[in-house]
Coordinates of C-alpha atoms in Angstrom, one line a residue:
Chain A
M1 CA 25.0 62.5 96.6
I2 CA 22.8 62.6 100.0
R3 CA 21.4 65.8 102.0
I4 CA 20.0 64.9 105.4
E5 CA 17.6 68.0 106.6
H6 CA 16.2 67.9 110.3
L7 CA 16.2 64.0 110.2
T8 CA 13.7 62.7 113.1
K9 CA 12.9 58.7 113.6
K10 CA 11.3 58.1 116.4
F11 CA 10.3 54.0 117.5
N12 CA 7.1 53.8 119.7
G13 CA 7.3 57.7 120.4
V14 CA 11.3 57.0 122.0
E15 CA 13.5 58.9 119.8
T16 CA 16.4 57.3 118.2
L17 CA 17.7 60.1 116.2
R18 CA 17.0 63.4 116.0
E19 CA 17.6 66.7 114.4
I20 CA 20.2 65.6 112.0
D21 CA 21.3 67.6 109.6
L22 CA 24.2 66.3 107.0
T23 CA 25.6 66.2 103.3
I24 CA 27.1 63.6 101.9
R25 CA 29.2 64.1 99.1
A26 CA 29.7 61.9 95.8
G27 CA 32.2 59.6 95.6
E28 CA 33.7 60.0 99.4
I29 CA 33.5 57.9 102.7
F30 CA 31.8 58.5 104.9
T31 CA 31.9 57.1 108.2
F32 CA 29.6 57.2 111.7
I33 CA 31.3 56.8 114.9
G34 CA 29.4 56.3 117.8
P35 CA 28.7 54.1 121.0
S36 CA 26.9 50.9 120.1
G37 CA 22.8 51.6 120.6
S38 CA 23.9 55.6 119.5
G39 CA 21.4 55.1 116.4
K40 CA 24.2 54.5 113.8
T41 CA 22.0 51.3 112.4
T42 CA 19.1 54.0 112.5
L43 CA 20.6 56.1 110.4
I44 CA 21.6 53.3 108.0
R45 CA 18.7 52.0 107.5
L46 CA 17.0 55.3 106.9
I47 CA 19.1 56.2 104.3
D48 CA 18.6 52.9 102.5
L49 CA 15.0 54.0 103.0
L50 CA 14.3 50.5 104.8
E51 CA 12.7 53.1 107.4
R52 CA 10.6 56.4 107.1
P53 CA 11.9 59.1 109.0
T54 CA 9.5 60.5 112.0
A55 CA 10.3 64.1 110.3
G56 CA 12.8 65.6 108.2
R57 CA 13.8 64.4 104.9
I58 CA 16.2 62.8 102.8
V59 CA 17.3 63.9 99.2
F60 CA 19.1 61.4 97.2
D61 CA 21.1 63.0 94.2
G62 CA 18.7 65.8 94.0
Q63 CA 15.4 63.9 94.6
D64 CA 13.1 63.7 97.7
T65 CA 12.5 60.4 99.0
A66 CA 9.3 61.1 101.0
G67 CA 7.4 59.7 98.0
T68 CA 5.6 56.4 96.9
E69 CA 7.0 53.4 97.9
L70 CA 7.1 52.6 94.2
E71 CA 9.5 56.0 94.1
R72 CA 11.1 54.4 97.1
L73 CA 12.2 51.5 95.1
T74 CA 13.4 53.1 92.0
I75 CA 15.8 54.8 94.5
R76 CA 16.4 52.3 96.9
R77 CA 18.0 50.0 93.3
R78 CA 20.6 53.1 92.9
I79 CA 21.9 51.4 96.9
G80 CA 23.9 48.6 98.0
M81 CA 23.3 47.7 101.7
V82 CA 25.7 45.5 103.2
F83 CA 24.4 44.5 106.9
Q84 CA 25.8 44.4 110.3
K85 CA 25.1 40.4 110.3
P86 CA 25.1 39.8 106.6
A87 CA 21.8 37.3 105.6
V88 CA 22.7 34.2 103.2
L89 CA 19.5 32.5 101.4
N90 CA 19.7 29.1 101.5
T91 CA 20.8 28.2 97.9
T92 CA 24.1 28.7 96.1
V93 CA 27.0 31.8 96.5
A94 CA 25.8 32.6 92.9
E95 CA 22.4 32.5 93.6
N96 CA 22.4 34.8 96.5
V97 CA 24.5 37.4 94.6
A98 CA 22.2 37.1 91.6
F99 CA 19.6 38.3 93.4
G100 CA 19.8 42.0 93.1
L101 CA 20.0 41.5 89.3
K102 CA 16.7 38.8 89.2
F103 CA 15.1 41.9 91.4
R104 CA 15.9 44.2 88.5
G105 CA 15.2 42.4 85.7
V106 CA 18.8 41.5 84.3
S107 CA 19.1 38.7 81.8
Q108 CA 20.6 35.2 82.3
E109 CA 23.2 35.7 80.3
E110 CA 24.3 39.0 81.7
I111 CA 23.7 38.1 85.3
R112 CA 26.1 35.0 84.2
E113 CA 28.5 37.3 83.1
R114 CA 28.4 40.1 86.5
V115 CA 28.2 37.4 88.9
P116 CA 31.2 36.5 88.5
A117 CA 33.4 39.6 87.9
A118 CA 31.4 40.0 91.7
L119 CA 32.8 37.6 93.5
D120 CA 36.2 38.2 91.4
L121 CA 36.2 41.9 92.9
V122 CA 35.6 39.9 96.5
G123 CA 38.2 37.3 96.3
L124 CA 36.2 34.2 96.2
P125 CA 36.3 33.5 92.4
H126 CA 36.3 29.8 92.9
F127 CA 33.2 30.0 95.7
A128 CA 30.0 30.1 92.8
D129 CA 28.7 27.0 93.5
R130 CA 29.3 26.7 97.2
R131 CA 26.1 26.5 99.7
A132 CA 25.7 29.7 101.3
P133 CA 25.1 28.6 104.6
T134 CA 28.2 26.6 105.0
L135 CA 30.2 29.7 104.5
S136 CA 32.6 31.8 107.3
G137 CA 32.1 34.7 108.8
G138 CA 34.2 36.7 106.6
E139 CA 33.6 35.0 103.9
M140 CA 29.9 35.7 103.9
H141 CA 30.6 39.2 104.7
R142 CA 32.6 39.6 101.5
V143 CA 29.4 37.3 99.5
A144 CA 27.5 40.5 100.7
L145 CA 29.7 42.8 99.4
A146 CA 29.8 40.8 96.6
R147 CA 26.0 41.2 96.8
A148 CA 25.8 44.7 96.9
M149 CA 28.4 45.8 94.4
V150 CA 27.1 43.1 91.4
T151 CA 24.5 45.6 91.0
H152 CA 26.6 48.5 90.6
P153 CA 25.2 50.9 93.6
E154 CA 25.8 55.0 93.3
V155 CA 25.9 54.6 97.2
L156 CA 27.2 51.7 99.2
L157 CA 26.1 51.1 102.7
L158 CA 27.9 49.3 105.1
D159 CA 26.6 48.3 108.5
E160 CA 29.7 47.9 110.7
P161 CA 31.3 46.1 108.2
T162 CA 34.2 44.4 110.6
A163 CA 32.2 43.5 113.8
N164 CA 32.2 40.6 114.7
L165 CA 35.6 39.5 112.2
D166 CA 38.9 38.3 113.2
P167 CA 41.5 41.2 112.7
V168 CA 42.7 38.8 109.2
S169 CA 38.9 39.1 107.5
S170 CA 38.5 43.0 109.0
N171 CA 41.9 43.7 107.1
M172 CA 40.5 42.0 103.8
I173 CA 37.3 44.4 104.0
E174 CA 39.0 47.5 105.1
D175 CA 40.7 46.8 101.9
L176 CA 38.2 46.2 99.4
I177 CA 35.7 49.4 101.3
I178 CA 39.4 51.2 99.4
R179 CA 39.7 49.2 96.3
I180 CA 35.9 49.5 95.2
N181 CA 35.7 53.4 96.1
K182 CA 38.9 54.5 94.3
K183 CA 38.3 51.9 91.1
F184 CA 33.9 52.4 90.9
G185 CA 34.1 56.1 92.9
T186 CA 31.0 54.5 95.1
T187 CA 30.4 56.5 97.5
I188 CA 30.5 54.9 100.6
I189 CA 28.7 55.6 103.8
M190 CA 29.9 53.2 106.5
S191 CA 29.4 53.1 110.2
T192 CA 31.5 51.5 113.4
H193 CA 32.7 51.5 116.7
D194 CA 36.1 51.1 116.0
M195 CA 37.4 54.7 116.0
L196 CA 40.0 53.4 114.6
Q197 CA 38.6 52.0 112.0
G198 CA 37.3 55.3 111.1
Q199 CA 40.1 57.0 111.0
R200 CA 41.7 54.8 108.5
L201 CA 39.0 54.4 105.5
A202 CA 37.1 58.3 106.2
D203 CA 37.7 61.0 104.1
H204 CA 35.1 62.4 106.8
I205 CA 33.5 61.4 110.0
G206 CA 30.5 62.1 111.6
V207 CA 29.6 61.3 115.1
I208 CA 26.6 60.1 116.8
M209 CA 26.1 60.4 120.5
G210 CA 23.1 59.5 121.6
G211 CA 20.9 59.7 118.8
R212 CA 22.7 63.5 117.8
L213 CA 25.3 64.0 115.5
A214 CA 27.5 65.0 117.8
Q215 CA 30.4 66.8 115.3
V216 CA 30.5 66.2 111.4
G217 CA 34.9 66.8 109.6
S218 CA 37.8 65.7 109.0
I219 CA 40.1 62.8 110.9
N220 CA 42.5 65.7 112.2
D221 CA 38.7 67.9 113.4
I222 CA 37.2 64.6 115.7
F223 CA 40.7 63.5 116.9
Y224 CA 42.6 66.3 117.4
Q225 CA 39.6 69.4 118.0
P226 CA 36.9 67.3 119.2
K227 CA 33.4 69.6 120.1
G228 CA 33.0 67.9 123.7
R229 CA 33.5 65.9 126.7
E230 CA 31.9 62.7 125.2
I231 CA 33.4 63.1 121.7
A232 CA 36.6 63.4 123.4
R233 CA 36.5 60.5 125.7
F234 CA 35.3 58.5 122.6
V235 CA 38.2 59.1 120.4
G236 CA 41.0 58.3 122.5
I237 CA 41.5 61.5 124.7
D238 CA 41.7 60.3 128.2
T239 CA 43.1 63.0 129.9
I240 CA 40.5 66.2 130.5
L241 CA 40.9 69.0 132.8
K242 CA 39.2 71.8 133.9
G243 CA 41.0 75.1 134.0
I244 CA 40.1 78.7 134.0
V245 CA 42.2 81.2 131.3
R246 CA 44.9 84.0 133.2
N247 CA 45.8 85.2 130.4
N248 CA 45.8 85.4 126.4
E249 CA 48.8 87.1 124.8
N250 CA 47.4 86.4 121.0
G251 CA 46.4 83.1 121.4
H252 CA 49.3 82.0 124.1
A253 CA 47.4 81.3 127.0
C254 CA 48.1 80.6 130.4
I255 CA 45.5 77.8 131.6
D256 CA 45.8 77.5 136.0
V257 CA 44.1 74.3 136.5
G258 CA 43.7 74.0 140.2
E259 CA 47.4 74.9 141.9
V260 CA 49.0 73.8 138.2
R261 CA 49.9 76.6 135.5
F262 CA 48.9 75.2 131.5
E263 CA 50.2 77.3 128.3
A264 CA 47.9 76.6 125.2
I265 CA 47.2 77.9 122.2
T266 CA 43.4 78.7 122.7
P267 CA 42.0 82.2 121.6
C268 CA 39.3 82.1 125.1
P269 CA 40.4 85.4 126.7
P270 CA 41.0 85.9 130.5
G271 CA 38.3 84.7 132.9
Q272 CA 36.9 82.0 130.4
R273 CA 36.3 78.9 132.1
V274 CA 37.9 75.9 129.3
A275 CA 38.5 72.0 129.1
L276 CA 41.6 71.1 127.9
Y277 CA 41.9 68.1 126.1
I278 CA 45.6 66.2 125.3
R279 CA 45.7 63.1 123.7
P280 CA 48.0 60.6 125.6
E281 CA 50.1 59.6 122.2
E282 CA 51.3 63.7 122.9
V283 CA 52.1 63.4 126.2
T284 CA 56.5 62.1 126.8
V285 CA 56.9 60.5 129.8
T286 CA 60.7 60.6 130.8
L287 CA 62.5 60.2 134.3
T288 CA 62.9 62.8 136.8
D289 CA 66.4 62.9 136.8
D290 CA 67.4 63.9 133.2
S291 CA 64.4 65.6 131.9
V292 CA 63.9 68.8 132.5
Q293 CA 66.7 71.4 131.5
R294 CA 66.6 70.0 127.7
T295 CA 63.5 70.0 126.5
S296 CA 62.0 73.4 124.9
V297 CA 58.1 71.3 126.5
R298 CA 56.1 73.9 127.7
N299 CA 54.1 72.0 130.4
Q300 CA 56.1 69.2 132.5
F301 CA 54.7 68.1 135.6
V302 CA 56.1 65.4 137.8
G303 CA 53.9 62.8 139.3
K304 CA 54.6 59.8 140.4
V305 CA 52.7 56.6 137.9
T306 CA 49.7 55.1 139.2
K307 CA 48.1 52.4 136.9
I308 CA 50.5 50.7 134.0
M309 CA 47.5 49.3 131.4
P310 CA 49.0 47.1 128.2
N311 CA 47.4 48.1 125.4
G312 CA 48.7 46.5 121.9
P313 CA 52.1 47.2 121.3
F314 CA 51.7 50.1 123.8
I315 CA 51.4 50.9 127.0
R316 CA 48.9 53.3 128.5
L317 CA 50.3 54.4 132.2
T318 CA 48.4 56.8 134.0
V319 CA 50.1 59.7 136.2
D320 CA 49.4 61.6 139.0
C321 CA 51.0 65.0 138.9
G322 CA 48.2 66.5 141.6
F323 CA 45.7 66.3 138.4
P324 CA 45.5 62.6 136.2
V325 CA 47.1 62.9 133.4
T326 CA 47.5 59.6 130.6
A327 CA 50.4 58.9 128.2
L328 CA 50.8 56.5 125.9
I329 CA 54.4 55.1 125.1
T330 CA 55.9 52.4 123.5
R331 CA 56.4 48.5 125.9
M332 CA 59.9 49.1 124.8
S333 CA 60.6 52.5 126.0
C334 CA 58.3 51.6 129.5
Q335 CA 61.1 49.0 130.1
D336 CA 64.0 50.9 129.0
L337 CA 62.7 53.3 131.7
S338 CA 61.7 50.8 134.0
I339 CA 58.8 52.0 134.9
G340 CA 56.8 50.8 136.9
V341 CA 53.9 51.8 139.8
G342 CA 54.8 53.9 142.1
T343 CA 57.8 55.2 139.4
V344 CA 58.4 59.4 139.7
V345 CA 58.6 60.6 136.1
S346 CA 57.9 63.4 134.4
T347 CA 55.2 64.3 131.9
G348 CA 55.9 66.8 129.1
I349 CA 52.9 68.4 127.2
K350 CA 53.4 70.6 124.4
A351 CA 51.9 73.9 124.0
T352 CA 50.3 73.2 120.6
A353 CA 49.2 69.6 121.6
I354 CA 46.8 70.7 124.4
H355 CA 42.9 71.4 122.5
V356 CA 41.4 73.8 124.4
L357 CA 37.3 74.4 124.3
P358 CA 35.8 76.9 126.5
D359 CA 33.8 75.3 129.5
A360 CA 30.1 76.6 129.5
H361 CA 29.5 74.5 132.8
G362 CA 30.7 73.3 135.9
A363 CA 33.9 74.9 138.3
P364 CA 37.6 75.2 137.3
G365 CA 38.8 71.6 138.6
Chain B
M1 CA -1.1 -14.4 118.1
D2 CA -2.4 -16.6 115.5
D3 CA -4.6 -13.9 114.1
I4 CA -1.6 -11.4 113.8
A5 CA 0.4 -13.8 111.9
E6 CA -2.4 -15.0 109.6
G7 CA -3.1 -11.5 109.4
V8 CA 0.6 -10.4 108.6
I9 CA 0.5 -13.3 105.8
Q10 CA -2.9 -12.9 104.2
A11 CA -1.9 -8.9 103.7
I12 CA 1.9 -10.0 102.2
N13 CA -0.5 -12.5 99.7
L14 CA -3.2 -9.3 99.2
I15 CA -0.2 -6.9 98.1
I16 CA 1.7 -9.2 96.3
T17 CA -1.3 -10.5 94.1
L18 CA -2.6 -6.6 93.8
N19 CA -5.9 -7.9 94.8
P20 CA -8.3 -5.5 93.1
D21 CA -10.5 -4.7 95.6
V22 CA -7.4 -3.9 97.9
M23 CA -6.0 -2.1 95.2
Q24 CA -9.1 0.2 94.5
I25 CA -9.3 1.1 97.8
A26 CA -5.9 2.0 98.0
A27 CA -6.0 4.1 95.1
L28 CA -9.2 5.9 95.8
S29 CA -8.0 7.0 99.4
L30 CA -4.2 8.7 97.7
Y31 CA -6.6 10.3 95.3
I32 CA -9.1 11.6 98.2
S33 CA -6.7 12.6 100.8
L34 CA -3.9 13.9 97.5
S35 CA -6.9 16.3 96.1
A36 CA -7.6 17.0 99.7
T37 CA -3.8 18.4 100.6
I38 CA -3.5 19.6 96.9
I39 CA -6.9 22.5 97.5
A40 CA -5.5 22.6 101.3
A41 CA -1.9 23.8 100.2
L42 CA -3.0 26.1 97.4
I43 CA -5.5 27.5 100.4
A44 CA -3.1 27.6 103.4
I45 CA 0.0 28.5 101.3
P46 CA -1.6 32.2 99.8
V47 CA -3.6 33.1 103.0
G48 CA -1.0 31.9 105.5
S49 CA 1.4 33.9 103.7
L50 CA -1.2 37.1 103.6
I51 CA -1.2 36.4 107.4
H52 CA 2.3 36.4 107.9
F53 CA 3.1 39.6 106.0
H54 CA 0.4 41.7 106.9
E55 CA -0.3 43.7 110.4
F56 CA -3.9 43.7 111.3
R57 CA -6.0 43.9 114.4
G58 CA -6.9 40.6 115.3
K59 CA -4.0 38.9 114.0
R60 CA -2.7 37.7 117.2
A61 CA -6.5 36.4 118.3
L62 CA -6.8 34.8 114.3
I63 CA -3.5 33.0 114.7
I64 CA -4.9 31.7 118.0
L65 CA -8.1 30.4 116.4
I66 CA -5.8 28.5 113.6
Q67 CA -4.0 27.0 116.4
T68 CA -6.9 25.7 117.8
L69 CA -8.6 24.2 114.8
Y70 CA -5.4 21.9 114.8
S71 CA -7.4 19.7 117.7
V72 CA -10.8 19.9 115.8
P73 CA -11.9 16.4 116.4
T74 CA -12.8 14.7 112.6
V75 CA -16.0 13.3 113.7
V76 CA -17.0 17.3 114.5
V77 CA -15.6 18.2 110.9
G78 CA -17.3 15.6 109.8
L79 CA -20.9 16.6 112.0
V80 CA -20.5 20.4 110.3
I81 CA -20.1 19.2 106.6
Y82 CA -22.9 16.7 106.8
L83 CA -25.5 19.2 107.7
L84 CA -24.1 21.7 105.5
I85 CA -24.1 19.0 102.4
S86 CA -27.3 17.1 103.0
R87 CA -30.4 17.2 101.2
S88 CA -32.1 19.9 103.2
G89 CA -28.2 21.6 104.2
P90 CA -27.6 25.0 102.4
L91 CA -25.1 23.7 100.1
G92 CA -27.5 20.8 99.4
F93 CA -28.7 21.1 95.9
F94 CA -24.0 20.1 94.9
G95 CA -25.6 16.5 96.0
L96 CA -21.9 16.1 97.8
L97 CA -23.3 13.9 100.4
W98 CA -21.9 9.8 99.8
S99 CA -19.5 11.2 97.1
P100 CA -15.9 11.3 97.1
A101 CA -16.3 15.4 96.5
G102 CA -17.4 15.8 99.9
M103 CA -15.1 13.7 101.8
I104 CA -12.5 15.8 99.4
L105 CA -14.0 18.9 101.0
G106 CA -14.4 17.5 104.5
Q107 CA -10.6 16.4 104.2
T108 CA -9.8 20.2 103.2
V109 CA -12.1 21.5 105.8
L110 CA -9.9 19.3 108.4
I111 CA -6.4 19.9 107.4
V112 CA -6.1 23.6 106.0
P113 CA -5.9 25.2 110.1
I114 CA -2.8 22.7 111.0
M115 CA -1.2 23.5 107.3
M116 CA -1.7 27.3 107.4
G117 CA -0.7 27.2 111.0
L118 CA 2.4 25.8 110.7
I119 CA 3.1 27.6 107.8
I120 CA 2.6 30.7 109.1
S121 CA 5.2 29.6 112.0
A122 CA 7.4 28.4 108.7
L123 CA 7.6 31.8 107.3
S124 CA 8.1 33.7 110.8
G125 CA 10.9 31.0 111.4
I126 CA 12.7 32.9 108.6
D127 CA 15.4 35.6 110.2
R128 CA 14.0 39.0 109.7
G129 CA 17.4 39.9 108.5
I130 CA 16.5 37.8 105.2
S131 CA 13.5 39.8 104.5
D132 CA 15.4 43.3 105.1
T133 CA 18.6 42.1 102.9
L134 CA 16.0 41.1 100.1
V135 CA 14.5 44.6 100.2
A136 CA 17.8 46.1 100.3
L137 CA 18.4 44.0 97.5
G138 CA 15.8 46.4 95.7
A139 CA 12.9 43.3 96.3
T140 CA 9.4 44.5 95.1
T141 CA 7.3 43.3 98.0
S142 CA 5.9 39.8 96.0
Q143 CA 9.4 39.5 95.1
K144 CA 10.1 39.2 98.8
V145 CA 7.4 37.4 99.4
L146 CA 8.4 34.7 96.8
E147 CA 11.7 34.6 98.2
I148 CA 10.9 33.8 102.0
V149 CA 8.6 31.2 100.9
K150 CA 10.7 29.6 99.2
E151 CA 13.5 29.9 101.6
A152 CA 11.1 28.5 104.1
R153 CA 10.3 25.5 101.5
Y154 CA 11.3 22.6 104.3
A155 CA 9.2 23.9 106.6
I156 CA 6.3 24.6 104.5
L157 CA 6.9 20.9 103.1
S158 CA 6.1 19.6 106.8
A159 CA 3.4 21.0 106.6
V160 CA 2.3 20.0 103.5
V161 CA 2.7 16.2 104.6
L162 CA 1.7 16.9 107.8
G163 CA -1.7 17.7 106.3
F164 CA -1.2 14.9 103.9
G165 CA -1.1 12.4 106.8
R166 CA -3.9 14.2 108.4
A167 CA -6.1 13.5 105.7
I168 CA -5.1 9.8 104.7
A169 CA -5.3 8.6 108.6
E170 CA -8.7 10.0 109.4
V171 CA -11.9 8.4 110.0
G172 CA -14.6 10.6 111.0
V173 CA -14.9 12.4 108.1
A174 CA -14.7 9.6 105.8
M175 CA -17.1 7.6 107.4
M176 CA -20.5 10.4 108.2
I177 CA -19.8 11.6 104.7
G178 CA -18.6 9.0 102.2
G179 CA -20.7 6.5 104.0
N180 CA -18.3 3.7 103.4
I181 CA -20.4 2.8 100.3
R182 CA -18.2 -0.4 98.1
D183 CA -17.0 1.0 95.3
Q184 CA -17.5 4.4 95.6
T185 CA -16.5 5.7 99.0
R186 CA -14.5 3.3 101.0
V187 CA -11.6 4.0 101.9
L188 CA -8.5 2.3 103.6
T189 CA -9.3 3.8 107.2
T190 CA -13.2 2.9 106.5
A191 CA -12.1 -0.4 105.3
I192 CA -9.8 -1.0 108.9
T193 CA -12.7 0.0 110.8
L194 CA -15.6 -2.4 109.0
E195 CA -13.3 -5.7 108.5
T196 CA -12.1 -5.3 111.8
G197 CA -15.7 -5.3 112.9
M198 CA -16.0 -8.3 111.1
G199 CA -13.3 -10.4 112.8
N200 CA -11.4 -9.9 109.1
F201 CA -7.8 -9.4 111.1
G202 CA -6.6 -10.3 108.1
I203 CA -7.3 -7.4 105.6
S204 CA -7.7 -5.0 108.3
I205 CA -3.6 -5.4 108.8
A206 CA -2.9 -5.6 105.0
L207 CA -4.8 -2.4 104.3
G208 CA -3.0 -1.0 107.2
I209 CA 0.6 -2.0 105.6
I210 CA -0.8 -0.4 102.5
L211 CA -1.9 2.4 104.2
L212 CA 1.4 3.0 105.4
A213 CA 3.3 2.2 102.3
V214 CA 1.1 5.2 100.6
A215 CA 2.2 7.7 102.6
L216 CA 5.7 6.6 102.5
I217 CA 5.5 7.2 98.7
V218 CA 3.6 10.3 98.8
V219 CA 6.1 11.5 101.3
V220 CA 9.4 10.6 99.3
I221 CA 7.6 12.5 96.0
L222 CA 6.6 15.7 98.0
N223 CA 10.6 15.7 99.5
L224 CA 11.8 15.1 95.9
I225 CA 9.8 17.5 94.5
T226 CA 10.6 20.3 97.4
S227 CA 14.9 19.4 96.7
G228 CA 14.5 19.5 93.3
F229 CA 13.1 22.8 93.1
S230 CA 16.2 24.2 94.3
D231 CA 18.4 22.0 92.9
D232 CA 19.6 20.9 96.0
S233 CA 18.8 17.3 96.7
R234 CA 22.4 16.5 97.5
H235 CA 21.9 18.9 100.7
I236 CA 18.6 17.3 101.9
A237 CA 19.9 15.1 104.0
G238 CA 22.5 17.0 105.1
G239 CA 25.0 16.2 102.9
P240 CA 28.9 17.3 102.9
R241 CA 29.8 20.9 103.7
G242 CA 30.5 22.5 100.4

């Protein structure tokens, strides 16, 4: 549906986006994730043809978008957009929703049919006569969504659709996004700094870091096989260890991290410097006295708990095993095991749960 | 004190009896200042929009110049227009001196800067997000400009009302261009000056009250027009939520 080639955007000589190459397929939900200020909004604005690229091009449905303003307007009218902070005009909700149709010269009769349908879609059927500026943040977002959807766009762009919203409104918007995608087959391109939201909604994820597209892939690719340290940190991997491969038998490798030996699955040859990425939820925690014999887990390390941080319904433990390991356990198991700072525990990590990447620079840690 | 009390009583008398002289002066004032306001708005809204929606070299300097002209003394405008339209001036052949048309011209020149400057700030006051939203919704440039002008309607109305206020309240242009000729170019402000000079405080006070009453009526009508524009008269004074 959309092909982006070598896209670069500079503002006053400063590069905001650099050399983006990407294809977004028709009918999918594609999510850009990345920290604030990484260039997600700029990329979304470029796709909506609100800005012109400094270099490179965007091809929409086979058509180059670098044409005249009129050609760009024609393409833009096939796209719907909801901004991070939706702006409403100082008039009724119905009139706000009708703008896109009015601009396209749709007849009054058809506007009278389509506006209520769009408000129905977002669950605000009785809001037509309300003054738009009096709405709450969540309602305004839904009006903005109705306003974008009323024109039946082929592509819907959503910039941080749930930033600054309460959890209930966020859920409602997320449900709507999925419903719109399923019901109308609308291609949805959204950005978020919330990686879990990306995980919940997206068919494909593009990670944007410092203006570059750092990685594109499925949820599994991004969350379990990040291509680098920054992406790993961003998708919630705290434990990143540097080591060196000692031997490797058919992909089953022994890797030394300082004095400690890990077993992991990797094609990296002996002598290769590597980084080990371990997701906190893959780390098991047991008390030292009842553990070691009855587990098949290959990597067992004993250490002292140094930090306990609540994390929603979970507890994030940092254990010092000569190297720091972060584990995510439920609140209940934390209580059952009566773990506190200073408790000596055994951490277990399956060989298959360790993601190994060659580490080009930096000495083994 | 006696003068004031007598003046107020006389004023009430003149107003209640609809004194033909006073009414004629009030009507001429209204005609001239309203004409100047309409012409100035027809210039200031499009030109102000043009300045706001275009980026060009010297834009900031132009806006500063416009803002400086807010403070131009009415007598200076009167002088410049006088020199332009007097018999020997470059526009002398129109014969505008000592005529209501000349006064309309002078008041228009006087209030265009303040109207235009305030319209530019009214348009700048509209959130950038609104402009982006309109473009994203598929507006052409002219559709976008129209919607933003509509969105800024209350602030633009204030600009127009202020322009009208400056026009109907000024003496300099009316005196220098109109000449305060009875039944021809005498307006409320020049009449007040004259009557006060002659010690007729009652008529002066009456004319002052009438001037404010005329202003009140015009402002109310302009407000009604603006709110009717988007059918939200119920909300103009901050009506109930929803």
